[in-house]
Short mmCIF file of C-alpha atoms in Angstrom, two decimals:
data_model
loop_
_atom_site.label_atom_id
_atom_site.label_comp_id
_atom_site.label_asym_id
_atom_site.label_seq_id
_atom_site.Cartn_x
_atom_site.Cartn_y
_atom_site.Cartn_z
CA UNK A 1 -19.80 38.22 26.94
CA UNK A 2 -17.21 36.69 29.09
CA UNK A 3 -16.18 38.67 32.04
CA UNK A 4 -12.59 38.06 31.87
CA UNK A 5 -13.02 39.94 27.94
CA UNK A 6 -13.17 43.43 27.30
CA UNK A 7 -14.68 44.96 24.09
CA UNK A 8 -11.54 47.18 23.50
CA UNK A 9 -8.94 44.86 24.01
CA UNK A 10 -7.22 44.24 20.49
CA UNK A 11 -8.12 40.83 20.00
CA UNK A 12 -12.83 42.33 20.07
CA UNK A 13 -11.78 44.36 17.07
CA UNK A 14 -13.79 42.99 14.17
CA UNK A 15 -10.56 42.19 11.12
CA UNK A 16 -11.33 44.11 7.79
CA UNK A 17 -12.92 43.17 5.74
CA UNK A 18 -10.35 43.61 3.50
CA UNK A 19 -8.22 41.48 4.76
CA UNK A 20 -11.16 38.15 5.70
CA UNK A 21 -11.40 38.47 1.34
CA UNK A 22 -7.91 37.41 1.21
CA UNK A 23 -7.80 35.39 2.99
CA UNK A 24 -11.55 34.18 1.48
CA UNK A 25 -9.54 34.26 -1.37
CA UNK A 26 -6.60 31.76 -0.52
CA UNK A 27 -9.18 29.22 1.07
CA UNK A 28 -10.88 28.75 -1.53
CA UNK A 29 -7.52 28.38 -3.99
CA UNK A 30 -6.26 26.23 -1.77
CA UNK A 31 -9.08 23.56 -2.18
CA UNK A 32 -9.42 24.03 -5.74
CA UNK A 33 -5.72 22.53 -5.96
CA UNK A 34 -6.32 19.95 -3.23
CA UNK A 35 -10.00 19.22 -5.34
CA UNK A 36 -7.46 19.15 -8.81
CA UNK A 37 -5.05 16.08 -6.12
CA UNK A 38 -8.13 14.55 -5.59
CA UNK A 39 -9.23 13.98 -8.89
CA UNK A 40 -5.60 13.32 -10.52
CA UNK A 41 -5.45 10.60 -7.58
CA UNK A 42 -6.08 6.64 -8.44
CA UNK A 43 -9.80 4.92 -9.31
CA UNK A 44 -8.89 1.92 -8.26
CA UNK A 45 -10.05 1.08 -6.06
CA UNK A 46 -7.96 -2.15 -4.68
CA UNK A 47 -5.51 0.24 -4.60
CA UNK A 48 -5.37 1.13 -0.85
CA UNK A 49 -2.61 3.38 -2.32
CA UNK A 50 -5.24 5.50 -4.21
CA UNK A 51 -7.97 5.16 -1.53
CA UNK A 52 -5.84 6.81 0.73
CA UNK A 53 -4.62 8.76 -1.32
CA UNK A 54 -8.49 9.89 -2.10
CA UNK A 55 -9.51 10.03 1.58
CA UNK A 56 -7.71 12.35 2.52
CA UNK A 57 -8.01 14.86 -0.41
CA UNK A 58 -11.79 14.77 0.71
CA UNK A 59 -10.95 15.66 4.97
CA UNK A 60 -8.55 18.64 3.16
CA UNK A 61 -11.14 19.43 1.21
CA UNK A 62 -13.96 19.70 3.74
CA UNK A 63 -12.22 21.45 6.48
CA UNK A 64 -11.25 24.14 3.71
CA UNK A 65 -15.38 24.21 2.70
CA UNK A 66 -15.14 24.71 6.66
CA UNK A 67 -13.19 27.21 6.96
CA UNK A 68 -13.98 29.37 3.99
CA UNK A 69 -17.69 29.54 5.66
CA UNK A 70 -16.10 30.46 8.83
CA UNK A 71 -14.81 33.03 7.10
CA UNK A 72 -17.12 34.00 5.09
CA UNK A 73 -19.66 34.41 8.39
CA UNK A 74 -17.41 36.49 9.72
CA UNK A 75 -17.23 38.84 6.64
CA UNK A 76 -20.97 39.54 6.57
CA UNK A 77 -21.28 40.06 11.12
CA UNK A 78 -24.06 37.65 12.87
CA UNK A 79 -26.92 35.68 12.02
CA UNK A 80 -29.81 36.40 13.86
CA UNK A 81 -32.30 34.50 15.62
CA UNK A 82 -36.02 34.81 13.38
CA UNK A 83 -38.05 37.28 14.49
CA UNK A 84 -40.93 34.73 15.39
CA UNK A 85 -39.05 32.94 17.82
CA UNK A 86 -38.36 36.52 19.01
CA UNK A 87 -41.68 36.14 19.97
CA UNK A 88 -42.09 32.80 20.95
CA UNK A 89 -38.99 31.96 23.51
CA UNK A 90 -39.67 33.90 26.11
CA UNK A 91 -36.48 36.82 26.33
CA UNK A 92 -34.41 34.20 24.35
CA UNK A 93 -31.48 36.56 22.76
CA UNK A 94 -28.63 36.48 19.98
CA UNK A 95 -26.08 35.95 22.07
CA UNK A 96 -22.65 37.20 20.82
CA UNK A 97 -19.42 34.82 20.14
CA UNK A 98 -17.06 35.28 22.50
CA UNK A 99 -14.52 37.23 20.35
CA UNK A 100 -17.77 39.46 19.40
CA UNK A 101 -17.56 39.47 16.39
CA UNK A 102 -20.72 37.46 16.76
CA UNK A 103 -21.93 34.49 16.02
CA UNK A 104 -19.83 32.00 14.22
CA UNK A 105 -20.51 30.06 10.72
CA UNK A 106 -23.98 27.43 9.50
CA UNK A 107 -22.72 24.41 11.04
CA UNK A 108 -21.73 26.45 14.52
CA UNK A 109 -24.20 28.08 16.86
CA UNK A 110 -23.96 29.70 19.79
CA UNK A 111 -25.34 29.39 23.58
CA UNK A 112 -25.76 30.93 26.68
CA UNK A 113 -27.19 29.77 29.55
CA UNK A 114 -28.15 31.96 32.63
CA UNK A 115 -27.66 30.79 36.19
CA UNK A 116 -29.61 33.39 38.23
CA UNK A 117 -32.26 34.20 35.42
CA UNK A 118 -32.71 30.75 34.95
CA UNK A 119 -33.40 31.92 30.58
CA UNK A 120 -31.07 30.06 28.11
CA UNK A 121 -30.04 32.60 24.52
CA UNK A 122 -29.79 30.11 21.86
CA UNK A 123 -28.95 31.63 18.25
CA UNK A 124 -30.58 30.50 14.79
CA UNK A 125 -28.16 27.80 13.45
CA UNK A 126 -27.60 25.88 17.21
CA UNK A 127 -32.21 25.75 16.23
CA UNK A 128 -30.37 24.03 12.51
CA UNK A 129 -27.74 22.04 14.02
CA UNK A 130 -30.47 20.43 16.38
CA UNK A 131 -33.24 20.15 14.10
CA UNK A 132 -35.25 22.13 16.54
CA UNK A 133 -37.72 23.97 15.22
CA UNK A 134 -36.75 27.90 15.63
CA UNK A 135 -40.32 28.46 17.18
CA UNK A 136 -39.57 26.61 20.53
CA UNK A 137 -37.92 27.54 23.48
CA UNK A 138 -33.93 27.23 23.71
CA UNK A 139 -33.72 24.06 26.19
CA UNK A 140 -32.29 24.62 29.94
CA UNK A 141 -28.55 22.88 30.60
CA UNK A 142 -31.28 20.52 31.95
CA UNK A 143 -33.61 19.71 29.51
CA UNK A 144 -29.90 19.75 27.13
CA UNK A 145 -29.05 16.06 27.85
CA UNK A 146 -32.77 14.70 26.08
CA UNK A 147 -31.33 15.34 22.43
CA UNK A 148 -27.71 13.45 23.70
CA UNK A 149 -27.01 10.16 22.62
CA UNK A 150 -27.43 7.88 26.32
CA UNK A 151 -23.85 6.44 25.72
CA UNK A 152 -22.73 10.18 26.01
CA UNK A 153 -24.72 11.80 28.20
CA UNK A 154 -22.13 11.01 31.62
CA UNK A 155 -19.41 12.72 29.76
CA UNK A 156 -21.69 16.15 28.35
CA UNK A 157 -22.53 15.65 31.79
CA UNK A 158 -19.02 16.33 33.28
CA UNK A 159 -18.09 18.60 30.86
CA UNK A 160 -20.30 21.13 32.16
CA UNK A 161 -21.02 20.19 35.84
CA UNK A 162 -16.35 20.92 35.97
CA UNK A 163 -17.40 24.36 33.81
CA UNK A 164 -19.75 25.34 36.45
CA UNK A 165 -19.05 24.25 39.93
CA UNK A 166 -14.82 24.61 38.96
CA UNK A 167 -15.06 27.24 36.53
CA UNK A 168 -12.59 24.58 34.21
CA UNK A 169 -13.51 25.37 30.46
CA UNK A 170 -15.77 23.14 27.74
CA UNK A 171 -14.17 20.99 25.22
CA UNK A 172 -16.18 18.13 24.43
CA UNK A 173 -18.23 16.20 21.92
CA UNK A 174 -21.22 14.34 22.31
CA UNK A 175 -24.03 13.28 19.70
CA UNK A 176 -27.60 14.38 19.15
CA UNK A 177 -30.23 12.72 18.50
CA UNK A 178 -32.61 14.86 15.94
CA UNK A 179 -36.08 15.08 15.90
CA UNK A 180 -36.27 13.47 12.54
CA UNK A 181 -33.91 10.34 14.22
CA UNK A 182 -30.80 12.10 12.71
CA UNK A 183 -28.11 11.15 14.47
CA UNK A 184 -25.06 14.00 14.73
CA UNK A 185 -21.83 14.64 16.49
CA UNK A 186 -21.56 18.26 17.59
CA UNK A 187 -18.52 19.50 19.36
CA UNK A 188 -18.96 21.59 22.18
CA UNK A 189 -16.07 24.44 22.92
CA UNK A 190 -17.88 27.11 26.15
CA UNK A 191 -16.68 28.86 29.56
CA UNK A 192 -18.49 30.36 33.20
CA UNK A 193 -19.29 33.72 33.39
CA UNK A 194 -18.60 34.72 36.84
CA UNK A 195 -19.98 38.04 38.38
CA UNK A 196 -18.21 40.12 40.84
CA UNK A 197 -17.70 38.20 43.53
CA UNK A 198 -16.21 35.20 41.90
CA UNK A 199 -19.46 32.89 41.40
CA UNK A 200 -20.57 31.82 38.08
CA UNK A 201 -23.45 33.68 37.14
CA UNK A 202 -23.88 32.14 33.61
CA UNK A 203 -22.79 29.94 30.74
CA UNK A 204 -22.11 30.23 26.96
CA UNK A 205 -20.78 28.30 24.69
CA UNK A 206 -19.81 27.33 20.64
CA UNK A 207 -21.19 23.74 19.50
CA UNK A 208 -20.17 22.76 15.48
CA UNK A 209 -22.09 20.10 13.74
CA UNK A 210 -18.57 17.84 13.30
CA UNK A 211 -20.73 15.11 11.78
CA UNK A 212 -19.19 15.06 8.46
CA UNK A 213 -15.52 15.95 9.29
CA UNK A 214 -15.63 13.11 11.54
CA UNK A 215 -16.68 10.83 8.71
CA UNK A 216 -13.68 11.65 6.62
CA UNK A 217 -11.51 11.31 9.41
CA UNK A 218 -12.54 8.20 10.23
CA UNK A 219 -12.46 6.88 6.45
CA UNK A 220 -9.17 8.56 6.44
CA UNK A 221 -8.22 5.97 9.33
CA UNK A 222 -9.03 3.60 7.74
CA UNK A 223 -7.97 3.80 4.48
CA UNK A 224 -5.01 4.06 6.48
CA UNK A 225 -5.67 0.85 8.13
CA UNK A 226 -5.95 -0.51 4.98
CA UNK A 227 -2.88 0.38 3.98
CA UNK A 228 -1.41 -0.90 6.71
CA UNK A 229 -2.55 -4.22 7.09
CA UNK A 230 -1.86 -4.56 3.29
CA UNK A 231 1.82 -3.75 3.51
CA UNK A 232 1.91 -6.16 6.88
CA UNK A 233 0.66 -8.36 4.35
CA UNK A 234 2.83 -7.70 1.32
CA UNK A 235 5.60 -7.77 4.32
CA UNK A 236 4.54 -10.93 5.61
CA UNK A 237 4.36 -12.73 2.19
CA UNK A 238 7.46 -11.39 0.21
CA UNK A 239 9.75 -13.09 4.32
CA UNK A 240 7.46 -16.65 3.27
CA UNK A 241 8.36 -16.68 -0.33
CA UNK A 242 12.41 -15.61 0.38
CA UNK A 243 12.06 -18.28 3.33
CA UNK A 244 10.61 -20.79 0.71
CA UNK A 245 13.17 -19.38 -2.10
CA UNK A 246 16.09 -19.96 0.22
CA UNK A 247 14.76 -23.05 1.05
CA UNK A 248 13.65 -24.79 -2.37
CA UNK A 249 17.76 -23.17 -4.45
CA UNK A 250 20.80 -25.70 -3.93
CA UNK A 251 22.18 -24.66 -1.04
CA UNK A 252 25.70 -24.44 -2.24
CA UNK A 253 27.55 -20.98 -3.21
CA UNK A 254 30.16 -19.98 -5.38
CA UNK A 255 31.62 -22.86 -7.46
CA UNK A 256 30.18 -26.37 -7.83
CA UNK A 257 32.71 -29.55 -8.58
CA UNK A 258 30.00 -32.38 -10.34
CA UNK A 259 29.98 -35.89 -9.78
CA UNK A 260 31.48 -35.07 -6.02
CA UNK A 261 33.39 -38.30 -5.77
CA UNK A 262 36.03 -39.72 -8.61
CA UNK A 263 36.54 -37.37 -11.60
CA UNK A 264 35.03 -33.75 -11.64
CA UNK A 265 33.86 -33.32 -15.48
CA UNK A 266 31.96 -29.67 -14.54
CA UNK A 267 32.33 -26.77 -12.73
CA UNK A 268 29.37 -24.76 -12.29
CA UNK A 269 28.53 -21.89 -10.67
CA UNK A 270 24.48 -20.06 -10.59
CA UNK A 271 23.15 -16.18 -9.23
CA UNK A 272 19.94 -15.24 -8.51
CA UNK A 273 18.61 -11.12 -9.98
CA UNK A 274 15.57 -9.84 -8.32
CA UNK A 275 13.30 -7.51 -9.33
CA UNK A 276 14.52 -4.05 -9.76
CA UNK A 277 11.22 -2.57 -10.44
CA UNK A 278 8.67 -5.41 -7.83
CA UNK A 279 9.41 -6.51 -3.49
CA UNK A 280 8.12 -9.17 -4.33
CA UNK A 281 9.45 -12.72 -5.62
CA UNK A 282 8.77 -14.51 -8.75
CA UNK A 283 9.53 -18.15 -9.31
CA UNK A 284 12.56 -18.89 -10.69
CA UNK A 285 14.81 -21.53 -9.80
CA UNK A 286 17.97 -22.82 -11.53
CA UNK A 287 19.50 -26.81 -9.74
CA UNK A 288 22.46 -28.43 -10.23
CA UNK A 289 22.83 -32.38 -8.80
CA UNK A 290 24.28 -34.98 -9.18
CA UNK A 291 22.21 -37.68 -10.09
CA UNK A 292 23.16 -41.97 -9.06
CA UNK A 293 24.57 -43.07 -12.59
CA UNK A 294 26.80 -40.18 -12.53
CA UNK A 295 25.46 -37.51 -14.85
CA UNK A 296 24.64 -34.73 -13.86
CA UNK A 297 21.64 -32.78 -14.55
CA UNK A 298 21.20 -29.24 -15.44
CA UNK A 299 17.99 -26.67 -15.03
CA UNK A 300 16.89 -23.59 -15.10
CA UNK A 301 12.59 -22.52 -14.85
CA UNK A 302 10.75 -20.34 -14.07
CA UNK A 303 6.78 -20.22 -13.03
CA UNK A 304 5.30 -17.01 -14.40
CA UNK A 305 3.63 -13.87 -11.71
CA UNK A 306 5.04 -13.19 -7.83
CA UNK A 307 4.27 -13.64 -3.67
CA UNK A 308 3.92 -16.46 -1.97
CA UNK A 309 1.72 -18.67 -4.43
CA UNK A 310 3.52 -18.69 -7.34
CA UNK A 311 6.57 -19.38 -5.04
CA UNK A 312 5.83 -22.69 -3.85
CA UNK A 313 4.60 -24.07 -7.42
CA UNK A 314 8.39 -23.36 -8.30
CA UNK A 315 9.04 -25.84 -4.92
CA UNK A 316 6.65 -28.34 -6.65
CA UNK A 317 7.74 -28.03 -10.82
CA UNK A 318 11.60 -27.32 -8.50
CA UNK A 319 11.02 -31.43 -5.80
CA UNK A 320 9.61 -32.84 -9.65
CA UNK A 321 12.86 -32.34 -11.77
CA UNK A 322 14.94 -33.19 -8.91
CA UNK A 323 12.42 -36.37 -8.68
CA UNK A 324 12.50 -37.93 -12.23
CA UNK A 325 16.51 -37.14 -12.80
CA UNK A 326 17.27 -38.63 -10.16
CA UNK A 327 14.96 -41.97 -11.48
CA UNK A 328 16.53 -41.47 -14.98
CA UNK A 329 13.90 -39.72 -17.09
CA UNK A 330 15.27 -38.36 -20.24
CA UNK A 331 14.92 -34.66 -20.56
CA UNK A 332 12.09 -34.69 -23.01
CA UNK A 333 9.63 -36.70 -21.60
CA UNK A 334 10.28 -35.15 -17.78
CA UNK A 335 8.99 -32.61 -19.74
CA UNK A 336 6.48 -33.33 -20.98
CA UNK A 337 5.00 -35.16 -17.24
CA UNK A 338 5.94 -31.36 -16.22
CA UNK A 339 3.34 -30.21 -18.32
CA UNK A 340 0.93 -33.19 -17.53
CA UNK A 341 1.41 -31.99 -13.43
CA UNK A 342 0.82 -27.68 -13.74
CA UNK A 343 -2.32 -28.89 -15.93
CA UNK A 344 -3.33 -31.09 -13.85
CA UNK A 345 -3.23 -28.22 -11.01
CA UNK A 346 -6.31 -27.09 -8.84
CA UNK A 347 -4.72 -23.66 -9.47
CA UNK A 348 -4.13 -22.72 -13.72
CA UNK A 349 -0.41 -21.62 -14.32
CA UNK A 350 1.77 -21.12 -16.97
CA UNK A 351 5.83 -21.90 -16.76
CA UNK A 352 8.95 -22.12 -18.62
CA UNK A 353 12.48 -24.46 -17.91
CA UNK A 354 15.25 -26.05 -19.56
CA UNK A 355 16.46 -29.35 -18.46
CA UNK A 356 19.54 -30.70 -19.61
CA UNK A 357 21.65 -34.26 -18.05
CA UNK A 358 25.45 -33.99 -19.04
CA UNK A 359 26.84 -37.50 -19.94
CA UNK A 360 31.03 -37.67 -19.30
CA UNK A 361 31.71 -40.22 -20.42
CA UNK A 362 30.98 -38.82 -24.07
CA UNK A 363 30.85 -35.77 -22.95
CA UNK A 364 27.56 -35.41 -24.40
CA UNK A 365 24.69 -32.80 -23.71
CA UNK A 366 20.50 -34.44 -24.17
CA UNK A 367 18.60 -31.04 -23.38
CA UNK A 368 14.79 -29.97 -23.91
CA UNK A 369 13.15 -27.57 -23.63
CA UNK A 370 9.60 -25.95 -22.46
CA UNK A 371 9.03 -22.40 -24.08
CA UNK A 372 12.56 -21.46 -23.20
CA UNK A 373 15.26 -19.48 -23.86
CA UNK A 374 17.86 -22.16 -24.90
CA UNK A 375 21.80 -22.03 -23.22
CA UNK A 376 24.45 -20.67 -24.92
CA UNK A 377 27.64 -22.44 -25.51
CA UNK A 378 30.57 -20.81 -25.47
CA UNK A 379 33.87 -22.39 -27.52
CA UNK A 380 37.70 -20.81 -28.54
CA UNK A 381 35.58 -17.57 -27.05
CA UNK A 382 33.01 -17.13 -29.14
CA UNK A 383 29.58 -18.34 -28.58
CA UNK A 384 26.29 -19.25 -30.44
CA UNK A 385 22.57 -20.34 -29.34
CA UNK A 386 22.13 -24.51 -29.76
CA UNK A 387 19.35 -24.93 -31.76
CA UNK A 388 16.64 -25.55 -29.76
CA UNK A 389 13.97 -29.16 -30.27
CA UNK A 390 9.98 -28.56 -29.88
CA UNK A 391 8.66 -26.93 -26.29
CA UNK A 392 5.67 -25.06 -25.52
CA UNK A 393 4.69 -23.25 -22.60
CA UNK A 394 4.07 -25.75 -19.54
CA UNK A 395 0.67 -25.33 -19.02
CA UNK A 396 -0.32 -23.93 -22.35
CA UNK A 397 -1.92 -27.16 -23.57
CA UNK A 398 -3.28 -30.84 -23.07
CA UNK A 399 -0.62 -33.87 -24.14
CA UNK A 400 1.85 -31.40 -25.36
CA UNK A 401 5.14 -34.13 -26.63
CA UNK A 402 8.29 -32.05 -26.77
CA UNK A 403 11.35 -33.08 -28.36
CA UNK A 404 14.56 -33.95 -27.06
CA UNK A 405 18.34 -32.83 -28.01
CA UNK A 406 22.24 -34.36 -28.22
CA UNK A 407 25.40 -31.80 -27.91
CA UNK A 408 28.71 -33.18 -27.90
CA UNK A 409 31.20 -31.33 -25.96
CA UNK A 410 34.50 -30.46 -25.50
CA UNK A 411 37.12 -30.03 -22.38
CA UNK A 412 37.08 -25.99 -22.09
CA UNK A 413 33.07 -25.85 -23.79
CA UNK A 414 31.05 -23.17 -21.25
CA UNK A 415 27.38 -23.85 -20.99
CA UNK A 416 24.96 -20.92 -20.19
CA UNK A 417 21.46 -21.27 -18.67
CA UNK A 418 19.25 -18.40 -18.27
CA UNK A 419 15.76 -17.12 -17.31
CA UNK A 420 13.60 -14.97 -19.97
CA UNK A 421 14.47 -11.91 -16.81
CA UNK A 422 17.60 -11.73 -16.67
CA UNK A 423 17.17 -9.79 -20.69
CA UNK A 424 14.67 -9.14 -22.65
CA UNK A 425 13.18 -11.78 -25.60
CA UNK A 426 15.50 -10.78 -28.70
CA UNK A 427 18.78 -11.80 -31.27
CA UNK A 428 19.69 -8.65 -30.23
CA UNK A 429 19.56 -8.59 -26.41
CA UNK A 430 21.03 -11.92 -26.16
CA UNK A 431 23.51 -10.87 -29.00
CA UNK A 432 25.03 -8.99 -25.79
CA UNK A 433 25.39 -12.52 -24.17
CA UNK A 434 27.55 -13.82 -26.88
CA UNK A 435 29.42 -10.35 -26.96
CA UNK A 436 31.05 -12.33 -23.61
CA UNK A 437 32.66 -15.05 -25.26
CA UNK A 438 36.22 -13.18 -24.99
CA UNK A 439 35.59 -12.83 -20.92
CA UNK A 440 34.71 -16.08 -20.47
CA UNK A 441 37.26 -17.87 -22.20
CA UNK A 442 40.25 -15.07 -20.22
CA UNK A 443 38.14 -16.84 -16.97
CA UNK A 444 39.38 -19.56 -14.76
CA UNK A 445 36.46 -20.73 -13.50
CA UNK A 446 32.78 -20.55 -14.26
CA UNK A 447 32.09 -18.93 -10.68
CA UNK A 448 34.14 -15.47 -12.43
CA UNK A 449 31.58 -15.69 -15.63
CA UNK A 450 29.16 -15.98 -13.37
CA UNK A 451 30.05 -12.55 -12.09
CA UNK A 452 30.83 -11.59 -15.14
CA UNK A 453 27.24 -11.41 -16.09
CA UNK A 454 26.14 -9.77 -13.42
CA UNK A 455 28.38 -7.52 -14.01
CA UNK A 456 27.13 -6.15 -17.02
CA UNK A 457 23.76 -6.85 -16.48
CA UNK A 458 22.78 -6.75 -12.87
CA UNK A 459 22.06 -2.76 -12.64
CA UNK A 460 19.89 -3.20 -16.04
CA UNK A 461 15.83 -2.70 -14.77
CA UNK A 462 14.34 -5.22 -15.17
CA UNK A 463 10.57 -6.68 -14.14
CA UNK A 464 11.62 -9.84 -13.89
CA UNK A 465 13.18 -12.09 -11.38
CA UNK A 466 16.87 -14.19 -13.72
CA UNK A 467 18.66 -17.47 -13.12
CA UNK A 468 21.71 -17.71 -15.33
CA UNK A 469 24.05 -21.06 -14.63
CA UNK A 470 27.24 -21.43 -15.33
CA UNK A 471 28.83 -24.87 -16.51
CA UNK A 472 32.57 -25.07 -18.15
CA UNK A 473 33.52 -28.76 -18.83
CA UNK A 474 36.56 -29.87 -17.51
CA UNK A 475 37.97 -32.62 -18.80
#
């Protein structure tokens, strides 16, 4: 026993068996609760959050199991050195732990090295930890480094030297190689034992096998690092997707009057509404573009999926729509070419779109759609869905043909184009949009109508992004 502790010191009094049993019960109950949390954790290996939760639970269970064993041995008393070890170890004796309560549990052993007699004393558990034959004599301090990995020997030597020469306590870890070739991580804590004149007479230590604990901690660290990496990638992808989307979607805000030169025949406004359940950017777009012949292109669309890949695909589709519309391609033919483009893409994708050309001379809307909600037409305080021409989803089938429809418009008419993330598909959902007709009739500008839609649907919990575009015929 170290000289600075006495048998009548309060800390040296063993706890009552009943109090230890109560702690054991609490520990086991808590371990069961943690194990239940682990069983409920997601099991998808592709989910870093799930891996993180399971790793933390595993680490907690390891530590609670160790605590259970510590308390059990504290209750049951010391584990003696085997009889055959006594006979062969030249007066080897079991060393009490520093607390005076007996050696600790399995995977925790104790030792004392007497510098005056050159005797060593090991507990039975220390033989188990180091994988040594219990009948073999304990290793001296000079022999102990022979079991330690080469790269860890300087650390052990420094700890022992500081303890023996400068009376510093030992608290550190090193890895040992057992006779069977297994490598274990050992945590060593100890202090010098001083004689009457203050010189070091011996050194005692408690050594604990922390291999499983360190393995669990490495697992937690690796899953934490993986989770942080995944979050960093997601944040980077989100930022890139936002930047790409902002670079591609029309830069105008508020109302847009088209054409820019001459009589302005359309008042246009639009809004992009992000998903309320996902931080990822989708492939929704809206567009209004003045064409060389004085006509106006109106389009909205959606490429399925989320992320940078989908946003870049959306940018490709929107660029193609603009280019073909500028070249004079009619909406039906334009949809067929978009379908061919997606069908020939390296990464298969599906998309929907509606494309309109407004001809101001005749106030005619020529339009086509590909698996997309049809435009809504509001006139004189009422609204209706325009009958859609034939058109399947973009990328769904090769060589698909797309119909084209014409709709005569009147001054004051209002067109509403939207992607299907705005409202769920179905007549009941669309009727909520049609019910806005009286409020649209009172609006002074297209921007007021968009604001009305956002007020009505902006706070709706939606799984996908959405776009809404409103165009009002002014003359």
